[in-house]
């Protein structure tokens, strides 16, 4: 995989020898490198230099790697920088904790030259892909780019996973043999006893299965991502193929997983899937996945915009009952049936996806509904026009929904419509005829 020589990597570790080893590896590979010896220093440097990727040690004095990562993800300027943990910990629970905090990967110490470069390049590539596909809506190169990344990741991962299966069996056999030695040779030679204590044999016997399970878990996760990437990209998109639309929707949700999870500004966006019984449909699968991507991305944007812009919301009496105590103070209100509050309302961000087959069995309907900021009637009338956008400069091209509309109407002879209520959300309805 090609290294990105102009990318800046921030290394965070309190051990000078570790810093030197990593600095030499990355510097010799053409990367620009910055160094921090503590979590506090890392937070300052990340804020100032905005590195392309951070290699973060878990065990450090002061604030540890977990807390450092947590603070990075809370900062609006640094929250999107990929973080790879470096750890000597083999416990799966510790690694899962790091991933839940927003890290994209972990590297187990001692550091292996080729492994660290491979993981850095993969995540720099994935980060570029996310920016290119989701933020800039470069739909024309979508299929080729995603499929290329999936192929490049898939080959080494399959090789690793296949070898792990054999390695697991070999180690299990060796542990059984060791147990037999201990049973039939209860009093070992003194040199054997001394060496067993030196290497902490009892700990190794407990730790090896955990390490293998952790490695297999990571490999399986990458395989799952690769499958979603391949389904999403659809190399055969130039041809009409019979596919299950639910598979395409699910793969798109996987691509957008990083945007759906919780941030310091909001809880995770809940995705409610109400799938009906659909028949396989002949379509341009890759292009439909692009439609799903654009509509779902806009739904996420609308939810985040609603959270970031407090507004006057009308609460019906039944809603007020849930928020305030109906004590004597309630009777003093001049208009108890309708109250206006100007504040930030905490709500459950949600995207609902409904699919169904019409009664005449001739059309598939897909509805994607969000409870975001919504659109005015004027915006709804123009939302499918090319280059029309309500986003800030640099945050959208105004082509996403226009191309989505073109794909549905011209390529699939269907319809794409939107209904929206400002302050309450939007609903996009896709109708695709079955031939």
Coordinates of C-alpha atoms in Angstrom, one line a residue, residues 77-420:
X77 CA -11.3 20.4 16.1
X78 CA -9.7 17.0 16.8
X79 CA -12.7 14.6 17.0
X80 CA -12.3 13.3 13.5
X81 CA -8.5 12.5 13.7
X82 CA -8.1 8.7 13.6
X83 CA -6.5 7.3 16.8
X84 CA -4.6 4.0 16.9
X85 CA -3.9 2.7 20.4
X86 CA -0.5 1.2 21.2
X87 CA -0.8 -1.3 24.0
X88 CA 0.9 -4.2 25.7
X89 CA -2.5 -5.2 27.2
X90 CA -3.9 -8.4 25.7
X91 CA -7.3 -8.3 27.4
X92 CA -10.1 -8.0 24.9
X93 CA -12.1 -5.8 27.3
X94 CA -9.4 -3.2 27.3
X95 CA -9.3 -3.1 23.5
X96 CA -13.0 -2.9 23.2
X97 CA -13.0 0.0 25.7
X98 CA -10.6 1.8 23.4
X99 CA -12.7 1.2 20.3
X100 CA -15.8 2.4 22.2
X101 CA -14.0 5.6 23.0
X102 CA -13.5 6.3 19.3
X103 CA -10.2 4.7 18.4
X104 CA -10.1 3.1 15.0
X105 CA -7.6 0.4 15.7
X106 CA -4.9 -0.9 18.1
X107 CA -1.4 -2.2 17.8
X108 CA 0.1 -4.6 20.3
X109 CA 3.5 -4.0 21.6
X110 CA 6.3 -4.8 20.9
X111 CA 5.8 -2.8 17.7
X112 CA 6.4 -4.6 14.4
X113 CA 7.7 -2.4 11.6
X114 CA 5.5 -3.7 8.8
X115 CA 2.4 -4.0 10.9
X116 CA 2.5 -0.4 12.1
X117 CA 3.0 1.0 8.5
X118 CA 0.2 -1.3 7.2
X119 CA -2.3 -0.1 9.8
X120 CA -1.4 3.5 9.4
X121 CA -1.7 3.4 5.6
X122 CA -5.1 1.5 5.9
X123 CA -6.6 4.1 8.2
X124 CA -5.2 7.1 6.3
X125 CA -6.8 5.5 3.2
X126 CA -10.1 4.9 4.9
X127 CA -10.1 8.4 6.3
X128 CA -9.5 9.8 2.8
X129 CA -12.3 7.7 1.5
X130 CA -14.7 8.9 4.2
X131 CA -13.9 12.5 3.4
X132 CA -14.1 12.0 -0.3
X133 CA -17.3 10.0 -0.3
X134 CA -19.3 11.4 2.6
X135 CA -18.2 15.1 2.8
X136 CA -17.4 15.9 -0.8
X137 CA -19.9 13.5 -2.4
X138 CA -17.6 12.3 -5.1
X139 CA -20.1 9.7 -6.3
X140 CA -18.5 9.1 -9.7
X141 CA -15.5 7.4 -8.3
X142 CA -17.3 5.7 -5.4
X143 CA -17.5 2.1 -6.6
X144 CA -14.0 1.9 -7.8
X145 CA -12.5 3.5 -4.8
X146 CA -14.4 1.5 -2.2
X147 CA -13.9 -1.8 -4.1
X148 CA -10.1 -1.1 -4.4
X149 CA -9.8 -0.5 -0.7
X150 CA -11.9 -3.6 0.1
X151 CA -9.7 -5.7 -2.1
X152 CA -6.5 -4.3 -0.7
X153 CA -7.6 -5.0 2.9
X154 CA -9.2 -8.3 2.2
X155 CA -6.2 -10.3 0.9
X156 CA -3.9 -9.8 3.9
X157 CA -6.8 -10.1 6.3
X158 CA -7.8 -13.5 4.8
X159 CA -4.2 -14.6 5.0
X160 CA -3.9 -13.6 8.7
X161 CA -7.3 -15.1 9.6
X162 CA -6.5 -18.4 7.8
X163 CA -3.2 -18.7 9.6
X164 CA -4.8 -17.8 13.0
X165 CA -7.0 -20.8 12.7
X166 CA -4.1 -23.1 12.3
X167 CA -2.0 -21.3 14.9
X168 CA -4.9 -21.7 17.4
X169 CA -5.0 -25.4 16.8
X170 CA -1.2 -25.8 17.1
X171 CA -1.1 -23.9 20.4
X172 CA -3.9 -25.9 21.8
X173 CA -2.0 -29.1 21.0
X174 CA 1.2 -27.7 22.6
X175 CA -0.7 -26.7 25.7
X176 CA -2.2 -30.2 25.9
X177 CA 1.3 -31.7 25.5
X178 CA 2.6 -29.4 28.2
X179 CA -0.2 -30.5 30.5
X180 CA 0.7 -34.2 29.9
X181 CA 4.3 -33.4 30.8
X182 CA 3.2 -31.8 34.0
X183 CA 1.0 -34.8 34.9
X184 CA 3.5 -37.5 34.2
X185 CA 6.6 -35.6 35.3
X186 CA 5.4 -33.9 38.5
X187 CA 9.0 -33.1 39.6
X188 CA 10.7 -31.3 36.8
X189 CA 14.4 -30.6 36.6
X190 CA 15.5 -27.5 38.6
X191 CA 16.6 -25.7 35.4
X192 CA 13.1 -26.3 33.9
X193 CA 11.5 -25.0 37.1
X194 CA 13.7 -21.9 37.1
X195 CA 13.0 -21.1 33.4
X196 CA 9.2 -21.7 33.9
X197 CA 9.3 -19.1 36.7
X198 CA 11.4 -16.7 34.7
X199 CA 9.0 -16.6 31.7
X200 CA 5.9 -16.8 34.0
X201 CA 4.6 -20.0 32.3
X202 CA 1.3 -20.1 34.2
X203 CA 0.5 -16.6 33.0
X204 CA 1.5 -17.5 29.4
X205 CA -0.9 -20.5 29.5
X206 CA -3.7 -18.3 30.6
X207 CA -2.9 -15.4 28.3
X208 CA -2.3 -17.1 25.0
X209 CA -5.9 -18.2 24.4
X210 CA -7.0 -14.6 25.2
X211 CA -4.5 -13.1 22.8
X212 CA -5.6 -15.5 20.0
X213 CA -9.3 -14.7 20.7
X214 CA -8.6 -11.0 20.5
X215 CA -6.7 -11.4 17.2
X216 CA -9.5 -13.5 15.7
X217 CA -12.1 -11.0 16.9
X218 CA -10.2 -8.1 15.2
X219 CA -9.7 -10.1 11.9
X220 CA -13.5 -11.0 11.8
X221 CA -14.4 -7.4 12.4
X222 CA -12.2 -6.3 9.4
X223 CA -13.8 -9.1 7.3
X224 CA -17.2 -7.8 8.2
X225 CA -16.3 -4.2 7.1
X226 CA -14.7 -5.5 3.9
X227 CA -18.0 -7.4 3.1
X228 CA -20.0 -4.3 3.6
X229 CA -17.6 -2.3 1.4
X230 CA -17.8 -4.8 -1.4
X231 CA -21.6 -4.9 -1.2
X232 CA -21.7 -1.1 -1.1
X233 CA -19.4 -0.6 -4.1
X234 CA -20.9 -3.3 -6.4
X235 CA -18.3 -3.8 -9.1
X236 CA -21.1 -4.9 -11.4
X237 CA -23.0 -1.6 -11.1
X238 CA -22.8 -1.1 -14.8
X239 CA -25.1 -4.0 -15.3
X240 CA -28.6 -4.7 -14.0
X241 CA -28.5 -7.5 -11.4
X242 CA -31.1 -9.0 -9.1
X243 CA -30.4 -8.0 -5.5
X244 CA -31.9 -7.8 -2.1
X245 CA -32.3 -4.1 -1.3
X246 CA -32.1 -4.7 2.4
X247 CA -28.5 -5.9 2.0
X248 CA -27.6 -2.7 0.2
X249 CA -29.2 -0.5 2.9
X250 CA -27.4 -2.4 5.7
X251 CA -24.1 -2.1 3.9
X252 CA -24.6 1.7 3.6
X253 CA -25.4 1.9 7.4
X254 CA -22.1 0.1 8.0
X255 CA -20.3 2.7 5.9
X256 CA -21.9 5.5 8.0
X257 CA -21.4 3.8 11.3
X258 CA -18.8 6.3 12.4
X259 CA -21.4 9.1 12.0
X260 CA -24.2 7.3 13.8
X261 CA -22.4 6.6 17.0
X262 CA -22.5 9.0 20.0
X263 CA -20.4 12.2 20.2
X264 CA -19.8 14.6 23.0
X265 CA -22.6 16.8 21.6
X266 CA -25.3 14.1 21.2
X267 CA -26.3 10.5 22.0
X268 CA -26.0 7.9 19.3
X269 CA -28.5 8.2 16.4
X270 CA -31.0 5.4 16.8
X271 CA -31.7 3.6 13.5
X272 CA -35.1 1.8 13.5
X273 CA -35.5 -0.7 10.7
X274 CA -39.0 -1.8 9.8
X275 CA -38.3 -4.1 6.9
X276 CA -41.2 -5.6 5.0
X277 CA -41.2 -8.8 2.9
X278 CA -39.5 -7.7 -0.4
X279 CA -38.8 -9.7 -3.5
X280 CA -35.4 -9.5 -5.1
X281 CA -35.3 -6.6 -7.6
X282 CA -33.4 -6.1 -10.8
X283 CA -31.5 -2.8 -10.5
X284 CA -28.2 -1.0 -10.6
X285 CA -27.2 -2.0 -7.1
X286 CA -24.2 0.2 -6.7
X287 CA -26.1 3.3 -7.8
X288 CA -29.0 2.6 -5.4
X289 CA -26.4 2.3 -2.6
X290 CA -25.2 5.8 -3.5
X291 CA -28.8 7.0 -3.2
X292 CA -29.1 5.5 0.2
X293 CA -25.8 7.0 1.2
X294 CA -26.8 10.5 0.2
X295 CA -30.3 10.4 1.9
X296 CA -28.9 8.9 5.1
X297 CA -26.0 11.4 5.2
X298 CA -28.5 14.3 4.8
X299 CA -30.6 12.8 7.6
X300 CA -27.6 12.8 9.9
X301 CA -26.7 16.4 8.9
X302 CA -30.3 17.5 9.7
X303 CA -30.3 15.9 13.1
X304 CA -26.9 17.5 14.0
X305 CA -28.1 20.9 12.8
X306 CA -31.2 20.6 14.9
X307 CA -29.2 19.8 18.0
X308 CA -26.7 22.7 17.3
X309 CA -29.5 25.3 16.8
X310 CA -31.8 25.9 19.8
X311 CA -35.2 27.0 18.6
X312 CA -38.7 27.8 19.7
X313 CA -40.6 24.5 19.9
X314 CA -44.3 24.1 20.6
X315 CA -45.1 21.5 23.2
X316 CA -48.6 20.1 23.3
X317 CA -50.2 19.5 26.8
X318 CA -49.4 15.8 26.7
X319 CA -45.7 16.5 26.0
X320 CA -45.6 19.1 28.8
X321 CA -47.0 16.4 31.2
X322 CA -43.9 14.4 30.5
X323 CA -41.4 17.2 31.2
X324 CA -42.8 19.1 34.2
X325 CA -44.6 18.2 37.4
X326 CA -48.3 19.1 37.2
X327 CA -48.5 20.7 40.6
X328 CA -50.3 23.9 41.6
X329 CA -47.9 25.9 39.5
X330 CA -49.4 24.4 36.4
X331 CA -52.8 26.0 37.1
X332 CA -51.2 29.4 37.2
X333 CA -50.2 29.2 33.5
X334 CA -52.2 31.5 31.3
X335 CA -52.3 29.0 28.5
X336 CA -51.8 25.4 29.8
X337 CA -52.6 23.8 26.5
X338 CA -49.7 25.3 24.6
X339 CA -46.4 26.4 26.0
X340 CA -43.4 27.8 24.1
X341 CA -40.0 27.1 25.4
X342 CA -36.8 28.7 24.0
X343 CA -34.2 26.2 25.0
X344 CA -32.2 23.2 23.8
X345 CA -34.5 20.3 23.9
X346 CA -32.8 16.9 24.5
X347 CA -34.4 14.3 22.4
X348 CA -33.5 10.9 21.0
X349 CA -32.1 11.4 17.5
X350 CA -33.6 8.8 15.2
X351 CA -33.6 7.6 11.6
X352 CA -36.4 5.2 10.7
X353 CA -36.2 3.1 7.5
X354 CA -39.4 1.4 6.3
X355 CA -39.7 -0.9 3.3
X356 CA -42.7 -2.5 1.8
X357 CA -44.2 -4.1 -1.3
X358 CA -47.3 -2.3 -2.6
X359 CA -50.6 -4.2 -2.6
X360 CA -50.5 -4.8 -6.3
X361 CA -47.0 -6.3 -6.0
X362 CA -45.7 -4.0 -8.7
X363 CA -43.6 -1.4 -6.7
X364 CA -41.2 -1.4 -3.8
X365 CA -41.4 1.6 -1.4
X366 CA -38.5 2.7 0.8
X367 CA -39.1 5.5 3.3
X368 CA -36.2 7.1 5.2
X369 CA -37.5 9.4 8.0
X370 CA -35.5 11.6 10.4
X371 CA -36.4 13.8 13.3
X372 CA -33.9 16.5 12.3
X373 CA -34.3 20.2 11.6
X374 CA -36.6 19.7 8.7
X375 CA -37.0 21.9 5.5
X376 CA -39.2 24.8 4.5
X377 CA -41.6 24.4 1.6
X378 CA -39.3 26.6 -0.5
X379 CA -36.3 24.3 0.2
X380 CA -38.4 21.2 -0.6
X381 CA -39.2 22.6 -4.0
X382 CA -35.6 23.0 -4.9
X383 CA -33.9 20.1 -3.0
X384 CA -33.4 17.9 -6.0
X385 CA -31.9 20.7 -8.2
X386 CA -28.3 20.5 -9.1
X387 CA -25.9 22.6 -7.0
X388 CA -28.7 23.7 -4.7
X389 CA -27.5 23.3 -1.1
X390 CA -28.4 24.8 2.3
X391 CA -25.0 23.8 3.8
X392 CA -22.1 26.1 4.6
X393 CA -19.4 26.7 2.1
X394 CA -17.1 23.6 1.8
X395 CA -19.6 21.2 3.4
X396 CA -21.5 20.1 0.3
X397 CA -21.6 20.4 -3.5
X398 CA -25.3 20.4 -3.9
X399 CA -25.1 17.4 -6.2
X400 CA -25.9 14.5 -3.8
X401 CA -29.7 14.6 -3.8
X402 CA -29.8 15.8 -7.5
X403 CA -27.8 12.7 -8.6
X404 CA -29.9 10.5 -6.3
X405 CA -33.1 11.8 -8.0
X406 CA -31.5 11.2 -11.4
X407 CA -30.6 7.6 -10.5
X408 CA -34.1 6.8 -9.2
X409 CA -36.0 8.5 -12.0
X410 CA -33.9 8.0 -15.1
X411 CA -32.1 4.7 -14.3
X412 CA -34.9 2.9 -12.5
X413 CA -38.1 4.7 -13.8
X414 CA -39.1 5.3 -10.2
X415 CA -39.9 8.4 -8.1
X416 CA -38.1 10.1 -5.2
X417 CA -40.2 12.5 -3.1
X418 CA -39.7 14.5 0.1
X419 CA -42.1 15.6 2.8
X420 CA -40.9 17.8 5.6

